[in-house]
Coordinates of C-alpha atoms in Angstrom, one line a residue:
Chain I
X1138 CA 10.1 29.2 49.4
X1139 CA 8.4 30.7 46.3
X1140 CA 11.9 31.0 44.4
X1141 CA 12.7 27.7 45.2
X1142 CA 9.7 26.2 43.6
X1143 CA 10.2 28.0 40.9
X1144 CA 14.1 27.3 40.4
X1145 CA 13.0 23.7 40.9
X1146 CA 10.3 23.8 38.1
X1147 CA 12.6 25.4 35.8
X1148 CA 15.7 22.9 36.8
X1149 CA 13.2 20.4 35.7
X1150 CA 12.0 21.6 32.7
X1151 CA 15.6 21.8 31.8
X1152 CA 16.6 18.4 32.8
X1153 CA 13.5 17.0 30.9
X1154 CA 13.8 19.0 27.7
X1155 CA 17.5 18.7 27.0
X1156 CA 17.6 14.8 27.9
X1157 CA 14.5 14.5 25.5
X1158 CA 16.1 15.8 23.2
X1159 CA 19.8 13.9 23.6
X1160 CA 17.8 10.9 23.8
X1161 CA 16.0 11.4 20.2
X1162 CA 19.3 12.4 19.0
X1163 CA 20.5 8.8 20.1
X1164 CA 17.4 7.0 20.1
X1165 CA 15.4 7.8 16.4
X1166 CA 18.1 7.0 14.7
X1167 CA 18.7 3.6 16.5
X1168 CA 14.8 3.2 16.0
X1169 CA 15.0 3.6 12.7
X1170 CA 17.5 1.1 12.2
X1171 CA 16.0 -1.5 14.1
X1172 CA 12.9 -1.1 11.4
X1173 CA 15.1 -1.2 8.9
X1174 CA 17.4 -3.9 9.8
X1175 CA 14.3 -6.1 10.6
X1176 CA 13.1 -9.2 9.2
X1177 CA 10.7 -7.5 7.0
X1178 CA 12.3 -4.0 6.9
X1179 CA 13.4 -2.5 3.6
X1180 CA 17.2 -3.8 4.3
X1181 CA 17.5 -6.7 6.4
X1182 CA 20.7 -6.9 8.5
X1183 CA 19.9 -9.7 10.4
X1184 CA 22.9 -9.6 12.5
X1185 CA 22.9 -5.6 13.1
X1186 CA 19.5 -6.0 14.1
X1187 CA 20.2 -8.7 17.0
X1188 CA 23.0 -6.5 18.3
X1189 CA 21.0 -3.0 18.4
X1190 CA 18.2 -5.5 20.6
X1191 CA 19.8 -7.0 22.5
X1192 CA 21.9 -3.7 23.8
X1193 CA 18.2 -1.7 23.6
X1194 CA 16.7 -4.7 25.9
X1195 CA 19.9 -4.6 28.2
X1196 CA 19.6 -0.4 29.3
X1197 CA 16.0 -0.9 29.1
X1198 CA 16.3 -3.9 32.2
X1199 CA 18.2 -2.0 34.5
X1200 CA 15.8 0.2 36.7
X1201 CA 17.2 3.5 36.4
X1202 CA 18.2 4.2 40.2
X1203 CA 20.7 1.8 39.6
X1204 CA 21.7 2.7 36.3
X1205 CA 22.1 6.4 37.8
X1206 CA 24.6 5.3 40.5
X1207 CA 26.5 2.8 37.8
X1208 CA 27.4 5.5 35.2
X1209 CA 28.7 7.8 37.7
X1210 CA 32.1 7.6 36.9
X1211 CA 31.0 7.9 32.9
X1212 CA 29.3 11.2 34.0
X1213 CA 31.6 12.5 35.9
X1214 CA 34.3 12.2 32.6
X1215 CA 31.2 13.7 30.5
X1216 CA 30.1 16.9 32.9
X1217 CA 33.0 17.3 35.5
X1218 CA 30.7 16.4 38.5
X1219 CA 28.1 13.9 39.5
X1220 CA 26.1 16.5 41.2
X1221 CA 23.3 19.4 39.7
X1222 CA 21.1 19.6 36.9
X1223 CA 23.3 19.2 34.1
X1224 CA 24.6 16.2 35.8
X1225 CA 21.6 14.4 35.8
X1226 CA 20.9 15.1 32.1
X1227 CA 23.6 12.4 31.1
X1228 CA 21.8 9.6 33.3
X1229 CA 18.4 10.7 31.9
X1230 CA 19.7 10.4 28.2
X1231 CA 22.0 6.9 28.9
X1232 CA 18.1 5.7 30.1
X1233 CA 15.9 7.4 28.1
X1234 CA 17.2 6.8 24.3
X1235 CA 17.0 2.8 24.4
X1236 CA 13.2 3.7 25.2
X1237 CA 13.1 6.2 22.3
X1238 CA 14.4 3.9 20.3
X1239 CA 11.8 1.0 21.0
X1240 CA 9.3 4.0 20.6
X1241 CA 10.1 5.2 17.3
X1242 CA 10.3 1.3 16.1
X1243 CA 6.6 0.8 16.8
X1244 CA 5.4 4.5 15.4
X1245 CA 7.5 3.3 11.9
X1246 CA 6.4 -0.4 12.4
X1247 CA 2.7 1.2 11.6
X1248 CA 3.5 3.0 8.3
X1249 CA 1.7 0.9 5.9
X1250 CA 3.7 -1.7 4.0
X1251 CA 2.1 -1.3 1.1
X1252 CA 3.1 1.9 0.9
X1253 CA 6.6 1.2 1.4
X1254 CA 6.2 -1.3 -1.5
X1255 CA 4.7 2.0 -3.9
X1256 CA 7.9 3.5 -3.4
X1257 CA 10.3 0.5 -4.1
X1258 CA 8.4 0.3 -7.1
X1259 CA 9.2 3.5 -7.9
X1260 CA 13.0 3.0 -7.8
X1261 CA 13.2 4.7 -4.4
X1262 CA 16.2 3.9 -2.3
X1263 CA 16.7 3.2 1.4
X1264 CA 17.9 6.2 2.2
X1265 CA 14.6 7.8 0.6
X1266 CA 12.3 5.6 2.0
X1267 CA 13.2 6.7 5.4
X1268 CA 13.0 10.3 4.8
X1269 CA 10.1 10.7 2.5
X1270 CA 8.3 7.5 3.7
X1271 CA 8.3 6.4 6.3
X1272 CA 9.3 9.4 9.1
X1273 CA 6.1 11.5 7.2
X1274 CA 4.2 9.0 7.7
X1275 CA 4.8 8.2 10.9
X1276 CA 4.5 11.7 12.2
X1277 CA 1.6 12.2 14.1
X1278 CA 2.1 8.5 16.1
X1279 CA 6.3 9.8 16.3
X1280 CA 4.8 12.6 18.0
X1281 CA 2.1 10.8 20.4
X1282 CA 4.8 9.0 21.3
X1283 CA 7.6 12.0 22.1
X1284 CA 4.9 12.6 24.6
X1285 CA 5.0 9.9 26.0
X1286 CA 9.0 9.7 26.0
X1287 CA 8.6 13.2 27.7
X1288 CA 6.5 12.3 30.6
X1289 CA 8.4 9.3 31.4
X1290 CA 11.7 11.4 31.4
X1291 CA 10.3 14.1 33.6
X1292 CA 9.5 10.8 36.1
X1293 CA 13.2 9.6 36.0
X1294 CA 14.2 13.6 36.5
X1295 CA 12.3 13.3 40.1
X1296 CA 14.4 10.4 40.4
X1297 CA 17.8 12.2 39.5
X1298 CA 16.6 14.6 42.2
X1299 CA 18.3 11.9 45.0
X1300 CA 21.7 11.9 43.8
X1301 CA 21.4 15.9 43.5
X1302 CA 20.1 16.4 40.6
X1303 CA 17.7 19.0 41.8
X1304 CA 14.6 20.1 40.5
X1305 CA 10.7 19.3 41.7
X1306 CA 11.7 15.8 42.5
X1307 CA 14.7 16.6 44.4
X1308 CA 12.3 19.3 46.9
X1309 CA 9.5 17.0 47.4
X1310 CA 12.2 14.0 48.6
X1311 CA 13.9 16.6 50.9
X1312 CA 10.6 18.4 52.1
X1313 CA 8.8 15.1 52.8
X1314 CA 11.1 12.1 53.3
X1315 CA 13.3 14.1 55.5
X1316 CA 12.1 16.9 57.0
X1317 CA 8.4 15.6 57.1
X1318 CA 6.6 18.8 55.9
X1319 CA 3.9 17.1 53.9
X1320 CA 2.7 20.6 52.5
X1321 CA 5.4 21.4 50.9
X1322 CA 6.0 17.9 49.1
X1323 CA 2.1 17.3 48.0
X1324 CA 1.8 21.0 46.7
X1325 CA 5.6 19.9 44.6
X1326 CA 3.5 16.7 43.2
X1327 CA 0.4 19.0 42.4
X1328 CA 2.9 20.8 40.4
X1329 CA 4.6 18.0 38.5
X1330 CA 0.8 16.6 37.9
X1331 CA 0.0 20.2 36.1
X1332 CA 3.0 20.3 33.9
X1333 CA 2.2 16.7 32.8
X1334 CA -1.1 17.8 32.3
X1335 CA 0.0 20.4 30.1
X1336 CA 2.4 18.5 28.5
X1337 CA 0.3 15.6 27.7
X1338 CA -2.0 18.3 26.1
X1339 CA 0.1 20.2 23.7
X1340 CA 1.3 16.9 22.6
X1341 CA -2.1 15.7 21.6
X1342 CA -2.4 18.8 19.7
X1343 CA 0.5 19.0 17.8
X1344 CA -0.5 15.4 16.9
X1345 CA -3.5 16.4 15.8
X1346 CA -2.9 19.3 14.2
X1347 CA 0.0 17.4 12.0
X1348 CA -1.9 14.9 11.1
X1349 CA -3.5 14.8 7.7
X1350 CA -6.0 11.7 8.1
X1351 CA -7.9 13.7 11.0
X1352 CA -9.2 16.2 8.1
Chain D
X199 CA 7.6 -5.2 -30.7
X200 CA 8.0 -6.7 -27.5
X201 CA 8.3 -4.4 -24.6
X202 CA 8.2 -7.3 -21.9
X203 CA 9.6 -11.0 -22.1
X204 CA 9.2 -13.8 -19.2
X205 CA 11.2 -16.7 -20.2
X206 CA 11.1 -20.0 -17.7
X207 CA 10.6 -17.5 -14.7
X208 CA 10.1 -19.6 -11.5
X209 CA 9.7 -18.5 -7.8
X210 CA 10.0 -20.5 -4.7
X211 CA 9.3 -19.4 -1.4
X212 CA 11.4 -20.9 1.5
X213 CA 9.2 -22.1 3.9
X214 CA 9.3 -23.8 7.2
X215 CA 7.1 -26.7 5.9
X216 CA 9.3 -27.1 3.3
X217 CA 9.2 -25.0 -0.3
X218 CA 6.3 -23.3 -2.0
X219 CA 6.8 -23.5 -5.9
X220 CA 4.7 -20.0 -6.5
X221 CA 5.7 -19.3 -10.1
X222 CA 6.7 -22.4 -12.5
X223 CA 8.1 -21.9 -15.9
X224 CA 6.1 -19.0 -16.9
X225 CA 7.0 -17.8 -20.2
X226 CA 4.4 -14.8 -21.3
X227 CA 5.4 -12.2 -24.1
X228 CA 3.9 -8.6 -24.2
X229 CA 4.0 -6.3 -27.3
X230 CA 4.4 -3.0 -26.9
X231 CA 1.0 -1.2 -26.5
X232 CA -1.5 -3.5 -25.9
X233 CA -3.3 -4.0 -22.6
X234 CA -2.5 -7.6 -21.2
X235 CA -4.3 -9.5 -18.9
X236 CA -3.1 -11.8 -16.2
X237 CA -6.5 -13.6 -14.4
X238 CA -6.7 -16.3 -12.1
X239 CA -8.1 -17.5 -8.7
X240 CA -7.0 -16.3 -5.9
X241 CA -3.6 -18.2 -4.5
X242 CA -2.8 -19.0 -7.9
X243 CA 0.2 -16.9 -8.2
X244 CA -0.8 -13.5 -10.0
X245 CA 0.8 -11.1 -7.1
X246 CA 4.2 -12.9 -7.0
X247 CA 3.9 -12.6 -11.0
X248 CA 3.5 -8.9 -11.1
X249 CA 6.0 -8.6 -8.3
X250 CA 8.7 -10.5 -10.5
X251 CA 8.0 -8.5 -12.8
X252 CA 9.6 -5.1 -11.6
X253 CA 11.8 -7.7 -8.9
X254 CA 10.1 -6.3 -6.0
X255 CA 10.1 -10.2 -5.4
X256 CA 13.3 -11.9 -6.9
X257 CA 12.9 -14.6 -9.2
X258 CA 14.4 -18.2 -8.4
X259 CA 15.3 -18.6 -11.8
X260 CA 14.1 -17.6 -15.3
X261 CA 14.6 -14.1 -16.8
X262 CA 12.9 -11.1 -16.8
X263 CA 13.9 -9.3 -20.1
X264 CA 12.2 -5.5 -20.3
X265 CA 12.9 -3.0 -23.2
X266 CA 15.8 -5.3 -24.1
X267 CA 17.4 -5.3 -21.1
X268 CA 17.5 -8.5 -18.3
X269 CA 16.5 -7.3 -15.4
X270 CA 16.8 -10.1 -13.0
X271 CA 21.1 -9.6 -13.2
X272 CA 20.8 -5.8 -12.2
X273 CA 22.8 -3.6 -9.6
X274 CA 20.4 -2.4 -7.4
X275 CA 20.9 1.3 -8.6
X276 CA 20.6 0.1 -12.4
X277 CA 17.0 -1.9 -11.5
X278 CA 16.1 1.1 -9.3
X279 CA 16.4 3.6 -12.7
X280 CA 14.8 0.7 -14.5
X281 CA 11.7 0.1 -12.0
X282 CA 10.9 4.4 -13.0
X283 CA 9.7 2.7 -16.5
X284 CA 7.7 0.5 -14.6
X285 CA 4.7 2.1 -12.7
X286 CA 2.8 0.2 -10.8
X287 CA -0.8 0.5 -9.3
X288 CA -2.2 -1.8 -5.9
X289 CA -5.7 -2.9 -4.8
X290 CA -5.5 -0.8 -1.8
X291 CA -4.0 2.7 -4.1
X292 CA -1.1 2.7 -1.5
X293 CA -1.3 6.7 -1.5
X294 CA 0.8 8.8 1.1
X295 CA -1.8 10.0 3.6
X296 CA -0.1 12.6 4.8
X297 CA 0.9 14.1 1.5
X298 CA -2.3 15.9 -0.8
X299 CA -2.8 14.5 -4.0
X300 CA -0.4 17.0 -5.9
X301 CA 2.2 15.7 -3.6
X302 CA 1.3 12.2 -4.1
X303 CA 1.9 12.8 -7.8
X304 CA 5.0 14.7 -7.3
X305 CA 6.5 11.8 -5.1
X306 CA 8.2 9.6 -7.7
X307 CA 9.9 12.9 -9.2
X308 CA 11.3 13.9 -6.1
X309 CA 12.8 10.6 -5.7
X310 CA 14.3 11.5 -9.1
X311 CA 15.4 14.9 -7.9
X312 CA 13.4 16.7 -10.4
X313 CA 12.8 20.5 -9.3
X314 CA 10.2 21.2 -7.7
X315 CA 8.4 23.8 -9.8
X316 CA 9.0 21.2 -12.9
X317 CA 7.3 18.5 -10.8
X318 CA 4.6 20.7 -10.0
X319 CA 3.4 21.5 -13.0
X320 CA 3.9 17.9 -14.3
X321 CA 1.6 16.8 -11.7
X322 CA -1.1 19.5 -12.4
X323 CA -1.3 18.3 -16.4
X324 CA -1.7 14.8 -14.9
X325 CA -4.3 14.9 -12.4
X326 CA -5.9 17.2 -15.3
X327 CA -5.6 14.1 -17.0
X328 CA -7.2 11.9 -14.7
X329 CA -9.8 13.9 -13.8
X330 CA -9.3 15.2 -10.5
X331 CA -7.7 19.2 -11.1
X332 CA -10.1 20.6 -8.6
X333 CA -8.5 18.3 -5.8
X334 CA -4.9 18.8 -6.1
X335 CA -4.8 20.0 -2.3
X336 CA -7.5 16.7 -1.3
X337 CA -5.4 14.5 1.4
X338 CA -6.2 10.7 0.7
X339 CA -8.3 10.8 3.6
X340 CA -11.0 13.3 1.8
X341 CA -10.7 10.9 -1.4
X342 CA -13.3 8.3 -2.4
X343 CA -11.7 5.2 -3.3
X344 CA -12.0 5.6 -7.0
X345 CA -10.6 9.5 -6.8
X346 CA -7.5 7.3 -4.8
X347 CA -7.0 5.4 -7.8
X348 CA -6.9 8.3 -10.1
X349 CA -4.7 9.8 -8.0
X350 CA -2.5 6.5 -7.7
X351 CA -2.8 6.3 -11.7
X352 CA -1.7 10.1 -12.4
X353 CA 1.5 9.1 -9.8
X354 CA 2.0 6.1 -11.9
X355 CA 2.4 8.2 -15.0
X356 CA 4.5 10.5 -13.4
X357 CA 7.8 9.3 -14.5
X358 CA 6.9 9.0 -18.1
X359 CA 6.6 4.9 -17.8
X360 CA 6.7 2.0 -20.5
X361 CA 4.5 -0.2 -18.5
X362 CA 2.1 -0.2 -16.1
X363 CA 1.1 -2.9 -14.0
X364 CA -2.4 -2.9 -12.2
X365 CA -2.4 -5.7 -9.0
X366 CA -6.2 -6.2 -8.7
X367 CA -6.7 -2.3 -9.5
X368 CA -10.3 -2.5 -9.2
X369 CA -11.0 -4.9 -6.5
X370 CA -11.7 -2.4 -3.8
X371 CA -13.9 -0.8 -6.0
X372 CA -17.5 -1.0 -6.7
X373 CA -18.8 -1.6 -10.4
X374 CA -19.7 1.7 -11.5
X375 CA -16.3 2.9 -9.9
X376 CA -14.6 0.3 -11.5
X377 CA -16.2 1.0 -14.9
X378 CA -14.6 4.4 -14.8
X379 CA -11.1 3.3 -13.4
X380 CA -11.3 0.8 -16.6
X381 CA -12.4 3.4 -19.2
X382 CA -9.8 5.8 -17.9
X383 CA -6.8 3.5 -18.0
X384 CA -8.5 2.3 -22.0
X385 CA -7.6 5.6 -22.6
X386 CA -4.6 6.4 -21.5
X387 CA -3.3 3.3 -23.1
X388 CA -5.1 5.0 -26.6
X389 CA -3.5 8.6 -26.2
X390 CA -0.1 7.6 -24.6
X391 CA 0.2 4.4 -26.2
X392 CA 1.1 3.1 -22.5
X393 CA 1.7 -1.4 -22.2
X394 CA -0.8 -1.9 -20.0
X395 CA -0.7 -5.5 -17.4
X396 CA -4.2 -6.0 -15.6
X397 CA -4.1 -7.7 -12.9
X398 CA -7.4 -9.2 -11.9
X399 CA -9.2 -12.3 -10.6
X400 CA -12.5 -10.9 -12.6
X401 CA -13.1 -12.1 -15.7
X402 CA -15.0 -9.0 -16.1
X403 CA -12.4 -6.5 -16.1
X404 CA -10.4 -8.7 -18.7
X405 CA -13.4 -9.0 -20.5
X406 CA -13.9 -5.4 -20.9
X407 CA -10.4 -3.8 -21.3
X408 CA -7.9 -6.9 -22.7
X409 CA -7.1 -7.9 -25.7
X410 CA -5.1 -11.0 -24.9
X411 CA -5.1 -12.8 -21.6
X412 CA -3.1 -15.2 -19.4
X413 CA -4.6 -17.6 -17.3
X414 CA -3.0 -18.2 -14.4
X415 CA -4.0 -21.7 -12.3
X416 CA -1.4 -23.3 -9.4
X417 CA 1.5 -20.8 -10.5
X418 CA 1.5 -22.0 -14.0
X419 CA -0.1 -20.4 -17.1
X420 CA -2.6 -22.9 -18.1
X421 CA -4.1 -20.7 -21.5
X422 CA -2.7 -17.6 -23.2
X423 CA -4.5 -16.3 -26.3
X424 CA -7.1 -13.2 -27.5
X425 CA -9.3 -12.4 -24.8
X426 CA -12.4 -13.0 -27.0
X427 CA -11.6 -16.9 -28.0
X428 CA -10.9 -18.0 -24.2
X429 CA -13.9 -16.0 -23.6
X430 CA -16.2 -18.3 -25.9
X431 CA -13.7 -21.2 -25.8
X432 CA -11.9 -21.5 -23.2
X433 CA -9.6 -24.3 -23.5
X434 CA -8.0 -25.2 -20.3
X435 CA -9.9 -26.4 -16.6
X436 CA -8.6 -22.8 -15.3
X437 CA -10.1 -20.8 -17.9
X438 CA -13.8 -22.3 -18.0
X439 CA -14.0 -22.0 -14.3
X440 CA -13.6 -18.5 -14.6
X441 CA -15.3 -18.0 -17.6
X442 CA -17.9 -20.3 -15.9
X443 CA -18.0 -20.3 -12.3
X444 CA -19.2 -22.5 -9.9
X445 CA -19.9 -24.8 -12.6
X446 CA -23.2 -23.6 -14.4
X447 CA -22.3 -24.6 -17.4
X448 CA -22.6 -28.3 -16.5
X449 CA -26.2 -29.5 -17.1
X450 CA -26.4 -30.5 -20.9
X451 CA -30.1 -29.8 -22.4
X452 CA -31.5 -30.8 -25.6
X453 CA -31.5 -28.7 -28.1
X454 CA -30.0 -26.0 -30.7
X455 CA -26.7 -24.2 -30.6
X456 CA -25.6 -22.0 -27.5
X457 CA -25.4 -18.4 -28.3
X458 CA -23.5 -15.9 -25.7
X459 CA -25.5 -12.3 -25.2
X460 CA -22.9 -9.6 -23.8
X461 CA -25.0 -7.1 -22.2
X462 CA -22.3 -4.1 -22.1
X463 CA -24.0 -0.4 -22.3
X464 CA -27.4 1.4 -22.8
X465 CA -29.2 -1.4 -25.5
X466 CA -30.4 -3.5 -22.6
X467 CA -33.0 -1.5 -21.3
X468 CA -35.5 -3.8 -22.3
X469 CA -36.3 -7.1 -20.8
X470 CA -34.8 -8.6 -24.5
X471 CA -34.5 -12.4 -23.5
X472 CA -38.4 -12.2 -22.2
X473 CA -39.6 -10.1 -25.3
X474 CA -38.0 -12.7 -27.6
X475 CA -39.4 -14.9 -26.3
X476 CA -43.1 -13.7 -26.4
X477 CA -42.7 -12.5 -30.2
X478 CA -41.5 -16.0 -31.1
X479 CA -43.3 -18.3 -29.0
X480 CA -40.7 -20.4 -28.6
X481 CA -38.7 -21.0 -25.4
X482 CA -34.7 -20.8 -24.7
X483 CA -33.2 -21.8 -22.2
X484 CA -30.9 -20.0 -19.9
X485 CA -27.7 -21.6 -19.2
X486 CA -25.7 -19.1 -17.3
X487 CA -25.8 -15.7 -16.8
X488 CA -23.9 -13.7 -14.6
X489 CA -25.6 -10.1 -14.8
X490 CA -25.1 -7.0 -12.4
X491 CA -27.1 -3.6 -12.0
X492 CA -25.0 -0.6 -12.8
X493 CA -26.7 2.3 -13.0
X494 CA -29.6 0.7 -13.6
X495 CA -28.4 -1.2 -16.3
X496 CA -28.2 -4.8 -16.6
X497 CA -24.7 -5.6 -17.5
X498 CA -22.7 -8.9 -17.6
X499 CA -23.4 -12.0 -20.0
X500 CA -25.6 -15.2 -20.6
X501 CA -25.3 -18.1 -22.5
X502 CA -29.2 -19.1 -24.1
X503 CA -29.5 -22.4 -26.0
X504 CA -31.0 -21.3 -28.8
X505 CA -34.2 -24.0 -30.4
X506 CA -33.1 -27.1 -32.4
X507 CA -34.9 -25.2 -35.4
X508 CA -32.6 -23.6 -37.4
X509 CA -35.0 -21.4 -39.1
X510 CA -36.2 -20.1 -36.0
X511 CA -32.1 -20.0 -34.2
X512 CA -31.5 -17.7 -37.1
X513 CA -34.6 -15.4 -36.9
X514 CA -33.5 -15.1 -32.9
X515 CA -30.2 -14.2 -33.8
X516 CA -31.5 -11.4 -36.1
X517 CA -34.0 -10.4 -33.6
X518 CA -30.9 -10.0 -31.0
X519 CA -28.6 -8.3 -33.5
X520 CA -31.1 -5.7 -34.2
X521 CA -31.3 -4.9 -30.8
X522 CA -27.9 -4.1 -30.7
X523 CA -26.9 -7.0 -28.4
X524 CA -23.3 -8.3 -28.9
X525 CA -23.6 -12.2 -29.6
X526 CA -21.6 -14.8 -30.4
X527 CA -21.7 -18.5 -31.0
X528 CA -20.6 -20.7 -27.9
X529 CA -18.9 -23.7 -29.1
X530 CA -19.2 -26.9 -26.5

């Protein structure tokens, strides 16, 4: 019982970290352009800019049960199987990165424009307004928000549980939907409320910590 | 020899409700060295000027001709390398808050791939300049507002520019702050020999720093000439509302010439107007005055109507000169 609380905590971790992190790796960059590429960004692609919406908004509709049964044929020609941990992480990432990406737009969308004026005055490029302006100074709010993005993921993870995914989700679902031992499945959700906790409180922190207007 | 030429620059803004003309036919020529002033009301076009200027707003049509180049026809790398010789300083400093002040300075060298060690120690001589060496490691945050500007001056300076160009520099400042920011960029214009374009809607700060000014009214320049002569004659509507504002010099009373008193430093600690008056027995009248305490100082100007006795206008005068107050002759 122990072991498989604690295989499911760590299948979760897993699921939520990596598919965090496949969905930054997808989803910053797409934030970025869509600040960019905006009416008022620092290289309007009008065009670009509709597309990378309208696609965002499209993934972002779909509520992710259904999403996770529709790309099972696109996971199973990624990962080999539809079922397990690494399984879900493919799901988790194809729902997750439009959301990043919608995130990171409204951390950069705060970076003062003035600011972003100084350094076109200065001769600065596109390319260096990005990474000198405005991802510094949209750090602490970029990292509020991966907080956010984490939590949310972890919630979709308990979701990926149903198709097999495993994890906390899938042992509270099995424990209390079908075998009705409500023990087990509220002492699984006392869990998942802790690491949120925890989560939501190292992510504070670090925002804190790494951000310079606090001093 | 002239560092900066704007020849029949015009800007319209697209609008909805059909087209804004911002900017019409300005033509303004600024000589190498000299601190230039561009006033006006608010609305009246200065920001979209000084944003023409480096093309961080492109002109409709008209050119822009810096350092013998035209700028307006530039690739976007070539106006980039250009804009480096073109600092620029804002109303609200527009610092990096999450960068310290050193790194603030450093900024527009990394964007020029200077190393860093070389930037470093560029940065350090400037903020040494500007006053602020013991807060080199100071984020924005711990700044006061003028210690911001300082800090956005010394970034300014960083890449060694021709011109720089202050949008309403002081605005966000109080007097006494301002003062400073005024006497420090005086200076640097003295020991770098830096074109200097002040921004401002305060006649003030043009009064104090500028030796010519353009007066800017509805996006055209209604009066261009030495600071000084629109001061005590302005010629156009524009200029004598800002010279006088809200109308005070209106009222016509009898008698003698007008006569301007600049109250600008320690001689004023006096009440010199009242004591005049006492000594000579004889009252003026006050026409305008726009005074401010700064540091306990009474500092700003008025405009007395000196008596229709000449005799006794010149003995006045004499009085005033002696007490070290800078006069001149108003005339209406």
């Amino acid at each position: 019982m122990a072991e498989m609380i604690m295989d499911g905590i760590l299948e979760t971790l897993y699921m939520t970290i990596v598919s965090t992190i496949l969905a930054y790796v997808f989803g910053l960059p797409l934030g970025v352009l869509l600040v960019v590429s905006g009416k008022n960004g620092i290289k309007p692609m009008p065009t670009i800019n509709v597309i990378i919406s309208f696609i965002v908004n499209v993934f972002r509709s779909i509520p992710f049960l259904i999403l996770l049964v529709a790309i099972i044929p696109f996971t199973r020609f990624i990962v080999g199987t539809m079922l397990g941990s690494t399984a879900a992480i493919v799901p988790l990432t194809v729902a997750a990165a439009p959301f990043v990406a919608r995130l990171v737009e409204t951390s950069l969308s705060e970076v003062d424009s003035g600011v972003v004026e100084a350094a076109e005055s200065m001769g600065a490029g596109t390319w260096q307004i990005i990474r000198k302006v405005l991802l510094p100074e949209a750090k602490p709010s970029l990292i509020n928000n991966a907080t956010v993005a984490t939590i949310t993921i972890l919630g979709y993870s308990a979701m990926a549980g149903f198709t097999g995914g495993g994890g906390l989700g899938d042992i509270a679902t099995r424990y209390g939907l079908y075998k009705f031992d409500t023990g087990t499945m509220w002492l699984v959700v006392v869990i998942i409320v802790v690491i949120v906790q925890i989560m939501q409180e190292i992510g504070i922190r670090i925002a804190k910590v790494t951000d310079n207007r606090m001093r | 020899m002239t560092v900066l030429k704007l020849e029949g620059l015009t800007k319209t803004f697209e609008g909805k409700k059909g087209n804004v003309n911002a900017l019409s036919d300005i033509n303004i020529e600024i000589e190498e060295g000299e601190i230039f002033g561009i006033i006006g009301m608010s609305g009246a076009g200065k920001s979209t000027l000084v944003r023409c200027i480096n093309l961080l707003e492109k002109p409709t049509s008209g050119s822009v001709v810096f350092d013998g180049k035209e700028l307006t026809t530039l690739k976007k790398k070539e106006l980039a390398a250009e804009r480096t010789k073109i600092s620029m300083i804002f109303q609200q400093f527009n610092l990096l808050m999450q960068r310290t002040a050193l790194k603030n300075v450093c900024f527009p060298l990394e964007l020029q791939g200077v190393p860093k060690k070389e930037a470093e120690k560029k940065a350090r001589e400037l903020l040494a300049l500007v006053g602020l060496s013991d807060r080199e490691s100071s984020y924005p945050v711990q700044l006061s507002g003028g210690q911001k500007q300082r800090v956005a001056i010394a970034r300014a300076l960083a890449t060694d520019p021709k011109v720089l160009l202050c949008d309403e520099a002081t605005s966000a400042l109080d007097p006494k702050t301002t003062r400073s920011i005024l006497e420090l960029l005086k200076d640097i214009n003295k020991k770098l020999g830096l074109t200097i374009i002040i921004i401002t809607h305060e006649m003030s700060v043009v009064q104090k720093i500028c030796g010519r000014v353009a007066v800017i009214d509805g996006g055209h320049i209604a009066e261009v000439g030495i600071t000084s002569e629109i001061f005590s004659r302005p010629k156009s509507e524009a200029a004598r509302r800002l010279v006088y504002p809200d109308g005070q010099m209106e009222d016509k009373f009898e008698g003698g010439d007008l006569l301007r008193l600049v109250f600008d430093g320690p001689s004023a600690q006096e009440p010199i107007v009242a004591n005049m008056v006492l000594e000579f027995g004889e009252a003026v009248n006050i026409i305008f005055a726009n005074m401010q305490d700064i540091d306990g100082i009474p500092t700003g100007q008025m405009v007395i109507r000196l008596p229709k006795n000449e005799d006794r206008a010149r003995d006045m005068i004499r009085y005033l000169q002696n007490k070290k107050i800078k006069i001149e002759e108003v005339r209406e």
